[in-house]
CSV table of C-alpha atoms in Angstrom, one decimal:
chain,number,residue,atom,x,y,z
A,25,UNK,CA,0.0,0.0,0.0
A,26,UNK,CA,1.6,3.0,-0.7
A,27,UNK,CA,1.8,5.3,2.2
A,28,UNK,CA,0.7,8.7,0.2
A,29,UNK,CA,-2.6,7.6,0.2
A,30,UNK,CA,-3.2,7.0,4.2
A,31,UNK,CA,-5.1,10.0,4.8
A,32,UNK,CA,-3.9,13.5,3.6
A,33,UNK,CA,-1.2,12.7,6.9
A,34,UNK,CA,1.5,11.7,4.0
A,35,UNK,CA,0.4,14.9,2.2
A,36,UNK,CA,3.8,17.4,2.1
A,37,UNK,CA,3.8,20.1,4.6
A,38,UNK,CA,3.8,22.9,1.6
A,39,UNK,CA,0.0,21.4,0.6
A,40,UNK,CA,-1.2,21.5,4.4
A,41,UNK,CA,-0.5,25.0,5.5
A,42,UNK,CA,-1.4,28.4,4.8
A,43,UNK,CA,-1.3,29.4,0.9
A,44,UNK,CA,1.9,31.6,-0.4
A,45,UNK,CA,1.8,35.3,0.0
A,46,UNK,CA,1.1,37.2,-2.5
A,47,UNK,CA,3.7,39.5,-4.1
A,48,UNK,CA,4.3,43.0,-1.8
A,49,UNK,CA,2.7,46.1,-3.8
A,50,UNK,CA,4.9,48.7,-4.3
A,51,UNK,CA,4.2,51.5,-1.8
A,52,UNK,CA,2.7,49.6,1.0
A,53,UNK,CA,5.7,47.5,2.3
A,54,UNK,CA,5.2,49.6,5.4
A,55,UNK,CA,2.1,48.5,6.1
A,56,UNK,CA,2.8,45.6,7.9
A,57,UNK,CA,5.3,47.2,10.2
A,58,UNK,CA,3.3,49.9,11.1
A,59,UNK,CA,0.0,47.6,11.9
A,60,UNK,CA,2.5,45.3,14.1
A,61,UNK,CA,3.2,48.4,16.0
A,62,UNK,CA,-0.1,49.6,15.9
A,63,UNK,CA,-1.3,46.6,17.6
A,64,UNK,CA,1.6,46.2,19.8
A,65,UNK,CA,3.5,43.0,18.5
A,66,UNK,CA,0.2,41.5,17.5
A,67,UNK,CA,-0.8,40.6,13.9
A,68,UNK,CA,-3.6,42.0,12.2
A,69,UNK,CA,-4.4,38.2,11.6
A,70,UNK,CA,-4.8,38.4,15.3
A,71,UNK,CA,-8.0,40.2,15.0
A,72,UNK,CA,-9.8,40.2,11.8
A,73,UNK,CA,-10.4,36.6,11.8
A,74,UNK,CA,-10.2,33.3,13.7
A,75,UNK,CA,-8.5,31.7,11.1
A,76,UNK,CA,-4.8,31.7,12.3
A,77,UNK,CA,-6.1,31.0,16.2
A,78,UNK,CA,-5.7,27.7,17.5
A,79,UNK,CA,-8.8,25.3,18.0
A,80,UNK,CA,-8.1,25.8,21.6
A,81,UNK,CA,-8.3,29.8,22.0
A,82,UNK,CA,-11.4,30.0,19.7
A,83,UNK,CA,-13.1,27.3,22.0
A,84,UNK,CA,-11.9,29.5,25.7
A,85,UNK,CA,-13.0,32.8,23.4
A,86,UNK,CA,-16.6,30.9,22.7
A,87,UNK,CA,-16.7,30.4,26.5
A,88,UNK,CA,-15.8,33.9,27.4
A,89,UNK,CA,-18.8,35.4,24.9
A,90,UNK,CA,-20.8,32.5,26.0
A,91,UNK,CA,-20.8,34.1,29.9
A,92,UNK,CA,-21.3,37.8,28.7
A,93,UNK,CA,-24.0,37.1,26.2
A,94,UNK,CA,-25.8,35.0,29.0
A,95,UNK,CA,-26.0,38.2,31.1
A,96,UNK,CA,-26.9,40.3,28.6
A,97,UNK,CA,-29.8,38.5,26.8
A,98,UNK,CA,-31.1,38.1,30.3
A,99,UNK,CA,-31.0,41.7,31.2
A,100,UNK,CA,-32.4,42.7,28.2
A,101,UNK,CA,-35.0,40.4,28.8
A,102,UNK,CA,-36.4,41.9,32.1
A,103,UNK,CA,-35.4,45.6,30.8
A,104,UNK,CA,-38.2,45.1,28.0
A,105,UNK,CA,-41.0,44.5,29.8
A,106,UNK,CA,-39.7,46.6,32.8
A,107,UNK,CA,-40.5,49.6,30.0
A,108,UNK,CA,-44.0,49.2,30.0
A,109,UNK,CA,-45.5,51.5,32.5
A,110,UNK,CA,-43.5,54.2,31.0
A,111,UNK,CA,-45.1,53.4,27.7
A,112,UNK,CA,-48.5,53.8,29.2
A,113,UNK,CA,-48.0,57.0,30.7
A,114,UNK,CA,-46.1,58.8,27.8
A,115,UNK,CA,-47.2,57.0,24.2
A,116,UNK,CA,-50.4,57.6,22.8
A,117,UNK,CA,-53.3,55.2,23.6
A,118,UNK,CA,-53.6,53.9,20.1
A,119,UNK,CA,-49.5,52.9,20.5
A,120,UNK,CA,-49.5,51.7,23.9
A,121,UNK,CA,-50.9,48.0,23.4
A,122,UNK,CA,-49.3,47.3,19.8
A,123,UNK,CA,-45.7,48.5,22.2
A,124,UNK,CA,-47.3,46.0,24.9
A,125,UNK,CA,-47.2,43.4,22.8
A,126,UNK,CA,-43.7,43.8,20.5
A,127,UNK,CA,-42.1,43.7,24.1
A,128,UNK,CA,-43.7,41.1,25.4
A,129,UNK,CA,-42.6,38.8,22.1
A,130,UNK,CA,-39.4,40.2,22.3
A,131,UNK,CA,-38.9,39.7,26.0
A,132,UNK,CA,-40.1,36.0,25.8
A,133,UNK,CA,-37.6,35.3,22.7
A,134,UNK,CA,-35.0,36.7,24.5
A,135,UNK,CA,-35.3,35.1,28.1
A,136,UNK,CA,-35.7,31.0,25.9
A,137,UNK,CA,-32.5,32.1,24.0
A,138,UNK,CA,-30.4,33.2,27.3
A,139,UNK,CA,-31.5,30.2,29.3
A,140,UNK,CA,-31.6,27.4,26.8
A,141,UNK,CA,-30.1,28.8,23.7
A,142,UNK,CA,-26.6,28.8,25.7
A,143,UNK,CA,-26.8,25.1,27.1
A,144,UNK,CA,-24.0,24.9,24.5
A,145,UNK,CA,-20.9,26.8,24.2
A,146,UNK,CA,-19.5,25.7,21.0
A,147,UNK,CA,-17.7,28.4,18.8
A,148,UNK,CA,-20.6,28.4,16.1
A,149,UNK,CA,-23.7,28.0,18.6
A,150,UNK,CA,-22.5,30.8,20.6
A,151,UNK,CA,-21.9,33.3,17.5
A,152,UNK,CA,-25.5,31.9,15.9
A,153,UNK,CA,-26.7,33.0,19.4
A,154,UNK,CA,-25.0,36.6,19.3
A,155,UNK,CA,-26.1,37.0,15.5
A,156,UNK,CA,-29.9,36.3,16.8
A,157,UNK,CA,-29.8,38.4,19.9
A,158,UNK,CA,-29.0,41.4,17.7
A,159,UNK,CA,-31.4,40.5,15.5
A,160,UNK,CA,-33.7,41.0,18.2
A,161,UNK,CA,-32.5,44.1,19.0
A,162,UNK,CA,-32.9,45.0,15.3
A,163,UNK,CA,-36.5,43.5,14.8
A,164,UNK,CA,-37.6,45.3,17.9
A,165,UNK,CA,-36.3,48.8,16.6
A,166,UNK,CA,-37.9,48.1,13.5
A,167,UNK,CA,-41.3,47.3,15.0
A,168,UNK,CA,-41.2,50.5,17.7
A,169,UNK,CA,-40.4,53.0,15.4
A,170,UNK,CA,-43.0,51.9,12.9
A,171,UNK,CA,-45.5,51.4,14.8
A,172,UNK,CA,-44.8,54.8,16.4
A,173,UNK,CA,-44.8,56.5,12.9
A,174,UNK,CA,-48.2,54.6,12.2
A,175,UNK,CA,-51.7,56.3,12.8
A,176,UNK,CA,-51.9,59.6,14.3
A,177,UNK,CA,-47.7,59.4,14.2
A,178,UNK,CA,-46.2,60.8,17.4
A,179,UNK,CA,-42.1,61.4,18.0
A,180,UNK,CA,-40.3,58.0,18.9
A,181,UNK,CA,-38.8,58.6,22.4
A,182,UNK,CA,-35.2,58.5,23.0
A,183,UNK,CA,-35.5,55.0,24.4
A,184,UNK,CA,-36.5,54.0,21.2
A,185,UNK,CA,-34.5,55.7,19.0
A,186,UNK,CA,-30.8,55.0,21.2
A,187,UNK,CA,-31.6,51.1,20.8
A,188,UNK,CA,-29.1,50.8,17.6
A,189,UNK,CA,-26.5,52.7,19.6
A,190,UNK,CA,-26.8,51.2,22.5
A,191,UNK,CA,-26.9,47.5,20.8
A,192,UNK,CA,-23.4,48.6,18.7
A,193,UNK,CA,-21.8,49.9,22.2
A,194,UNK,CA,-23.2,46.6,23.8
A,195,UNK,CA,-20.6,44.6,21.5
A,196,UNK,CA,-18.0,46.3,22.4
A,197,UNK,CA,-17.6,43.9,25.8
A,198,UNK,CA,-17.1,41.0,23.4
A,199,UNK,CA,-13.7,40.1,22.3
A,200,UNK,CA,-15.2,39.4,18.7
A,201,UNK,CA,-13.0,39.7,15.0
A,202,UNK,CA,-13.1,42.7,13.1
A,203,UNK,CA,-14.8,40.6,9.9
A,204,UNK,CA,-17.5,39.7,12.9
A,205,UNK,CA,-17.9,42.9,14.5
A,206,UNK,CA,-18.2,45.0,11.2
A,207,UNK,CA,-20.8,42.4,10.0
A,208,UNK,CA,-22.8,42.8,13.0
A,209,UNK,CA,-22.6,46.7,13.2
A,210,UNK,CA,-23.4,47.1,9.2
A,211,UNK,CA,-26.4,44.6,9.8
A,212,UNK,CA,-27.8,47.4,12.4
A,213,UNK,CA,-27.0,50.1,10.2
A,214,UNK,CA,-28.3,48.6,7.5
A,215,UNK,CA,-31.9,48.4,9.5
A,216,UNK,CA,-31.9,51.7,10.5
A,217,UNK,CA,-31.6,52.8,6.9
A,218,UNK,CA,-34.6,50.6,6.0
A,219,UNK,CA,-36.9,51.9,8.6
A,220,UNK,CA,-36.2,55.7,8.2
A,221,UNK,CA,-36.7,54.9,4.3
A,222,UNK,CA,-39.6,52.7,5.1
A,223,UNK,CA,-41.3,56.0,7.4
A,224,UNK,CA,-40.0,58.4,4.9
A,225,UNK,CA,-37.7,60.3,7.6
A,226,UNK,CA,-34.4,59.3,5.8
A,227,UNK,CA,-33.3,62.5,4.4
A,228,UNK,CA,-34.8,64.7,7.6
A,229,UNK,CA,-31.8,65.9,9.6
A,230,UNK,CA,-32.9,63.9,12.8
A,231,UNK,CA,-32.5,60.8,10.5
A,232,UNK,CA,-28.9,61.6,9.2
A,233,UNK,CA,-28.0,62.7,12.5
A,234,UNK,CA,-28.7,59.3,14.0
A,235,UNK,CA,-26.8,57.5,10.9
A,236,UNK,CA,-24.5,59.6,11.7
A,237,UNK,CA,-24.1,59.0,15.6
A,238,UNK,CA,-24.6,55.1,15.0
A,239,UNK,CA,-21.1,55.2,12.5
A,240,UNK,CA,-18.8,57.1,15.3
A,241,UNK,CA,-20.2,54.3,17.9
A,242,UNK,CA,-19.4,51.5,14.9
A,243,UNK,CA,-15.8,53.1,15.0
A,244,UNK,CA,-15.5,53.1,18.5
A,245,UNK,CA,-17.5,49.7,19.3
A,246,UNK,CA,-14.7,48.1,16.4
A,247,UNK,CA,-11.4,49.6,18.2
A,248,UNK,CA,-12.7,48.3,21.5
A,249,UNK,CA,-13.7,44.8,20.2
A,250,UNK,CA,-10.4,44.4,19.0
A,251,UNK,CA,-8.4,45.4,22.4
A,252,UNK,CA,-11.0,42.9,24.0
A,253,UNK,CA,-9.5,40.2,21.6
A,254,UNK,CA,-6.0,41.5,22.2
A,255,UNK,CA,-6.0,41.3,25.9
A,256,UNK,CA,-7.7,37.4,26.0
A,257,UNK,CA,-4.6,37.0,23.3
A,258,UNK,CA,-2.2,38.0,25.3
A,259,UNK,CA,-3.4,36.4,28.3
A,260,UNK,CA,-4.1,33.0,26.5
A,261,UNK,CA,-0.9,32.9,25.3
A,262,UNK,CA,1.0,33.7,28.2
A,263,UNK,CA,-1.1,30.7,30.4
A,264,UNK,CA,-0.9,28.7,27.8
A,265,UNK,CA,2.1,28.5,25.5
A,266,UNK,CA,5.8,27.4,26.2
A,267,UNK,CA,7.6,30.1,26.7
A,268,UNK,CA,10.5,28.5,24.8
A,269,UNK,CA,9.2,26.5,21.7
A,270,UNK,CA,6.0,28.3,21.4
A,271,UNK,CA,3.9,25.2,21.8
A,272,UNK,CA,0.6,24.8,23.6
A,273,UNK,CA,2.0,23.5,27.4
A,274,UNK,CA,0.7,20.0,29.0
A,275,UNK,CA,-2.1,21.4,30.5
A,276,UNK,CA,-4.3,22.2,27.4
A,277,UNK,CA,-2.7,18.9,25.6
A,278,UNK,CA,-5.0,17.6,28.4
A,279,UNK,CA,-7.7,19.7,27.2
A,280,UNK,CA,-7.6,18.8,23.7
A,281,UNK,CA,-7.4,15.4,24.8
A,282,UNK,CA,-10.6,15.6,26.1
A,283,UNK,CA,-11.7,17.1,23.4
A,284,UNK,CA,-10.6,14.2,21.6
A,285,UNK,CA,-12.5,12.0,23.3
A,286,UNK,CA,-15.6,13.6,22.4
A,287,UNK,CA,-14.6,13.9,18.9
A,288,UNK,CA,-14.1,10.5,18.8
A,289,UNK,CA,-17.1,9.3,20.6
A,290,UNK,CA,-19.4,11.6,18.0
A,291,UNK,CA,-18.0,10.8,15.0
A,292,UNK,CA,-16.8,7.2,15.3
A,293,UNK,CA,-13.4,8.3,13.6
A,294,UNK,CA,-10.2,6.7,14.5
A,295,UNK,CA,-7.7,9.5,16.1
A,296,UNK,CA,-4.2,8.8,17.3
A,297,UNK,CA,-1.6,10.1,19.6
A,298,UNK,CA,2.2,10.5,19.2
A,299,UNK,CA,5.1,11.0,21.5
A,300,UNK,CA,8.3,12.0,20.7
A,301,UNK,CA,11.4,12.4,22.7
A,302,UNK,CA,14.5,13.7,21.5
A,303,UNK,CA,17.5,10.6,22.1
A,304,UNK,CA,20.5,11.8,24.4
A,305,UNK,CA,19.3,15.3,24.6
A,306,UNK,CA,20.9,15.5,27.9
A,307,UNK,CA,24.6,15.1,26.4
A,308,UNK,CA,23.6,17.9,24.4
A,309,UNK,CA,22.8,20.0,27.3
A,310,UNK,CA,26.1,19.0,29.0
A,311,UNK,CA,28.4,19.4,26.2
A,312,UNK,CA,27.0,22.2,24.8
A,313,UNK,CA,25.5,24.5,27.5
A,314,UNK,CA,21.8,25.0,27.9
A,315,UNK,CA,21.1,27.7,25.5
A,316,UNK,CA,22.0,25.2,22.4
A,317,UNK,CA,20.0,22.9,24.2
A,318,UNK,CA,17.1,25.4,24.2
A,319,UNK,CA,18.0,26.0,20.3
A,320,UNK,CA,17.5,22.8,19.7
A,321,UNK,CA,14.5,22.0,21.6
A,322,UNK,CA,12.7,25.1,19.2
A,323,UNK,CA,14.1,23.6,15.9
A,324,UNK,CA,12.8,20.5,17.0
A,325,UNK,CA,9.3,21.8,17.5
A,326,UNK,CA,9.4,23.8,14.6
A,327,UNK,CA,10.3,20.4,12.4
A,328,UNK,CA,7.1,19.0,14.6
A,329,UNK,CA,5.0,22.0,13.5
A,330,UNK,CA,5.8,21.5,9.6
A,331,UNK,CA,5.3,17.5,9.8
A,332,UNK,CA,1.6,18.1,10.6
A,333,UNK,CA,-1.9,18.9,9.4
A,334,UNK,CA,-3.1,22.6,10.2
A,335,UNK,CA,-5.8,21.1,12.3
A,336,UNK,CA,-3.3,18.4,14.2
A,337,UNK,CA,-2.3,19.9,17.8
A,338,UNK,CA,1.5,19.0,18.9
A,339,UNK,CA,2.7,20.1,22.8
A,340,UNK,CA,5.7,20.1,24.7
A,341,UNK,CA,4.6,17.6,27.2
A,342,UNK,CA,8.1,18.6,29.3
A,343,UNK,CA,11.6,18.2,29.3
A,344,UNK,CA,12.4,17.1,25.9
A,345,UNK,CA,9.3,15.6,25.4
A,346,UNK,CA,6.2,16.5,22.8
A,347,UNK,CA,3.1,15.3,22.6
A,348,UNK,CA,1.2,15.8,19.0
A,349,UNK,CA,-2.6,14.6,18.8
A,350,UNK,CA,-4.2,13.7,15.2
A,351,UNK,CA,-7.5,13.7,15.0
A,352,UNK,CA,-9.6,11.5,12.1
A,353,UNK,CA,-6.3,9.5,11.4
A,354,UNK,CA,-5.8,6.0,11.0
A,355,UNK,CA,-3.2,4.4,12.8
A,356,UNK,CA,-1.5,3.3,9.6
A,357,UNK,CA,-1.7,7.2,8.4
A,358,UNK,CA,-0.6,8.0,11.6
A,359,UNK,CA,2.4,6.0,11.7
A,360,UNK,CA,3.3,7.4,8.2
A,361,UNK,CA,3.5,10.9,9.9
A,362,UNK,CA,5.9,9.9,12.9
A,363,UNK,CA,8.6,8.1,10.3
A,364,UNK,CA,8.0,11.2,8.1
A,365,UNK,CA,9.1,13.2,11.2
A,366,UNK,CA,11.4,11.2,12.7
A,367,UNK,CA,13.5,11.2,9.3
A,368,UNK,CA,13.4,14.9,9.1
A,369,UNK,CA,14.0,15.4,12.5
A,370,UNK,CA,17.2,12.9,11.5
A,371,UNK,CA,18.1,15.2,8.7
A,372,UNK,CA,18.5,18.5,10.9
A,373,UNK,CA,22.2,19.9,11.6
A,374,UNK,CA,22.6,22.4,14.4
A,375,UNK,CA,25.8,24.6,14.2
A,376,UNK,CA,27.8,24.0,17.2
A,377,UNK,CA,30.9,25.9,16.9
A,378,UNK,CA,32.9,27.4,14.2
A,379,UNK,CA,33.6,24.0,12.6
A,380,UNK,CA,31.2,21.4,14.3
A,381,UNK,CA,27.9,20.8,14.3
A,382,UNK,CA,25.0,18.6,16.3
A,383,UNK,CA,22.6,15.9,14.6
A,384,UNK,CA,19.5,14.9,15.9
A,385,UNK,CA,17.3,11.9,16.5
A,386,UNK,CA,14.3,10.9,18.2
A,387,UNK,CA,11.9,8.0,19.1
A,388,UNK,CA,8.5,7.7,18.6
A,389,UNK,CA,5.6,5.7,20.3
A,390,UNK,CA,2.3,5.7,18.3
A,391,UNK,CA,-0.7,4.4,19.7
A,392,UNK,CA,-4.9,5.1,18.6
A,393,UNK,CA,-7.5,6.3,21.0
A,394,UNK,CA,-9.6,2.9,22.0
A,395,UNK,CA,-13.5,3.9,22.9
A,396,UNK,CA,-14.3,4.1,26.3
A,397,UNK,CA,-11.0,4.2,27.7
A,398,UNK,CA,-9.6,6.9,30.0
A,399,UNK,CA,-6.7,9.8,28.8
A,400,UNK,CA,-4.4,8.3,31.8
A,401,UNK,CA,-4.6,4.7,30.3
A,402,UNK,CA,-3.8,5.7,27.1
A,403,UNK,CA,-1.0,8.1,28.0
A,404,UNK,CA,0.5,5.3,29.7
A,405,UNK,CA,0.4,3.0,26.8
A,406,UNK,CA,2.2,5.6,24.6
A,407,UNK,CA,4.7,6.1,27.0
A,408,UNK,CA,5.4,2.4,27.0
A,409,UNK,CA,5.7,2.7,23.3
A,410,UNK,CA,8.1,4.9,23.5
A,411,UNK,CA,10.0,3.2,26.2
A,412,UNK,CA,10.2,0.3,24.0
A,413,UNK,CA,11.9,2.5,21.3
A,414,UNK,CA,14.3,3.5,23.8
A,415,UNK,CA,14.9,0.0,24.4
A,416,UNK,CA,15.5,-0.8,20.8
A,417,UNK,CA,18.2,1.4,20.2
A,418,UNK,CA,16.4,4.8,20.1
A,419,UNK,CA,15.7,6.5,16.8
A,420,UNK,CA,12.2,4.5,15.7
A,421,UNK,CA,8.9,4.4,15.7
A,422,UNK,CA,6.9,1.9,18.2
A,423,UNK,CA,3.3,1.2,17.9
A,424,UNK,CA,1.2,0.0,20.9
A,425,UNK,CA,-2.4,-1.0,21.5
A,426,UNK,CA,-4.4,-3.0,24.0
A,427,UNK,CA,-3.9,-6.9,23.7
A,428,UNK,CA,-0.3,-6.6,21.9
A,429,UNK,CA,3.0,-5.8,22.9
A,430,UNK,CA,4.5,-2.7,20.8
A,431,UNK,CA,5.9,-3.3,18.1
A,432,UNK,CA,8.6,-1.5,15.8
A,433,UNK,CA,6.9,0.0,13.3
A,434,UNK,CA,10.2,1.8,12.0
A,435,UNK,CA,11.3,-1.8,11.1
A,436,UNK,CA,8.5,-2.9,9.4
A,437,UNK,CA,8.2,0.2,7.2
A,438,UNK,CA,12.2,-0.3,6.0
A,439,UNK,CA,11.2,-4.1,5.4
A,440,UNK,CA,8.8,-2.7,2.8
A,441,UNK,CA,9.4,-2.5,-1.1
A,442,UNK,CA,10.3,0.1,-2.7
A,443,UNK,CA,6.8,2.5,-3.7
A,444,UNK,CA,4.5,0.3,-1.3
């Protein structure tokens, strides 16, 4: 069987991760620089979209919305209803039950979505959940003010007409991406436009004042959007990464491990674990002094990063130690991936002096999740795995599962023909 078609694990790095740049226009080669300083050592990838965050951060960023959007649906819930009296005294009698009603509806929508519609905290469900609470604030401004304008029309109280406002400077306690934020704003905008064209107060100057007012809190709502997003960055990264190789640390490999789990218990897909240690690392440090040690330890990762799928998730699990977890692999696929990477990682040269330089190895254990079992058992069986690499002679791959002893799976691949 030829190993290129196990999966897309045997895929080359190049085909896997993000697409090439495109060629720098003349005149704007600044740009970057001055965003980077703009946004203090951050990216604008950082912020306009989720797509270079880790699985990880966008699932603890879901979370983080998921606990402010709860509060706020909530409130809003109680605070339209809350409104009525005040509707009775001030609006005209013919508006006053036709008001009833619109915040009754909207009241009851809101209260089912904040206390069921956020039983799940998934990335997707909690933006689908956002998207409709500000719909709701949308629909309701739309209903108010027309129904205001309808009859014997009367002027739309400030607590009417400050609902888009206050809706755009409500956002601005979410860490959400600039692509989100600006859909959400323009989607508001968008409705006020269509209700003072609908009640034919467009072009009056209350109308383009309030256009006008709702694209200054836009501006402002975006800027502090983004900080949100910056700050939860920063922090994530700084609980979360190695400080050295720039890996997620142990204690979200746990995490995704669990995460794994689930995966695997939904989908029925076959996902695998390997662990990688680099051989005689320790003579390196002593030789050498720690700071090449440290060197190699991030050229190390780095070969890790490139050897994997975008969506595949590889740790420093400690010392000299990493951890990568492959989702919807088989184990043969899987295997594939650890001799890839244990023949580049042979391949890397580390200068050492002016005339010397260090090579590398490392052995592998590989092992597949097996349903029902528990993180700690399977951990343990990897680690045997790669004990029994160790034991070998160092430099291999060893597969392990339940009801087998591990077994060299370095050997068996160079005992294959040539193409299979």
């Amino acid at each position: 069987m030829n190993r290129a078609d196990t999966n897309d694990e045997a895929q080359s790095p190049q085909d896997r991760r993000r697409p090439e740049a495109l060629p720098p226009v003349p005149g704007i080669r600044a740009v970057p620089g001055m965003l980077a300083r703009l946004f203090r050592g951050f990216e604008l990838g950082d912020v306009l979209s989720t797509r270079e965050h880790s699985d990880d951060f966008i699932e603890t960023r879901a979370e983080y919305i998921a606990v402010r959007l709860r509060f706020m649906i909530l409130f809003y819930a109680v605070a339209l209803p809350a409104w009525i009296p005040l509707d009775y005294l001030l609006l005209r009698p013919e508006h006053v039950f036709p008001m009833v009603r619109i915040r009754l509806l909207t009241g009851v929508f809101l209260f089912a979505l904040g206390t069921l519609g956020l039983q799940r905290r998934s990335s997707r469900h909690v933006h689908v959940l956002l998207a409709l609470m500000v719909s709701a604030s949308c629909a309701f401004y739309a209903a108010a003010i027309t129904t205001l304008a309808s009859g014997v029309a009367e002027a739309p109280l400030a607590g009417y007409t400050a609902i888009p406002c206050l809706t755009i400077a409500m956002l601005g306690v979410f860490p959400l991406t600039l692509v989100w934020g600006f859909g959400l704003i323009a989607a508001i905008t968008a409705t006020v436009f269509a209700v003072q064209l609908g009640t034919g107060q467009l072009f009056t100057l209350a109308a383009l004042n309030e256009l006008w007012v709702i694209a200054m809190a836009g501006g402002i709502s975006l800027w502090i959007q983004a900080g949100q997003m910056l700050m939860l960055l920063k922090l994530y990264r700084e609980s979360t990464l190695d400080p050295l190789t720039g890996l997620i640390n142990r204690r979200v490999l746990i995490k995704r491990l669990g995460a794994l789990v689930e995966h695997a218990k939904r989908t029925q897909q076959t996902s695998c674990v390997l662990m990688f240690d680099l051989d005689r690392f320790k003579r390196i440090n002593d030789r050498y002094g720690h700071l090449l040690g440290d060197a190699v330890l991030r050229i190390a990762a780095r070969t890790l990063e490139d050897g994997l799928r975008k969506h595949d998730v590889v740790a420093r699990f400690g010392g000299e130690e990493f951890v990568a977890v492959l989702p919807d692999s088989t184990i043969e696929g899987a295997i594939a991936v650890a001799e890839r990477i244990r023949q580049a990682i042979e391949a890397v040269t580390v200068p050492a002096g002016a005339q010397e330089t260090i090579t590398l190895s490392t052995s592998v254990g590989v092992t597949a999740y097996e349903p029902g079992e528990a993180i700690d058992t399977m951990l343990n069986r990897l680690d045997g795995a790669l004990y029994q690499a160790k034991k070998l002679g160092r430099n291999r791959v060893v597969h392990s599962q339940s009801g087998s002893p591990p077994e060299s799976a370095t050997a068996a691949i160079a005992a294959l023909p040539s193409g299979v």
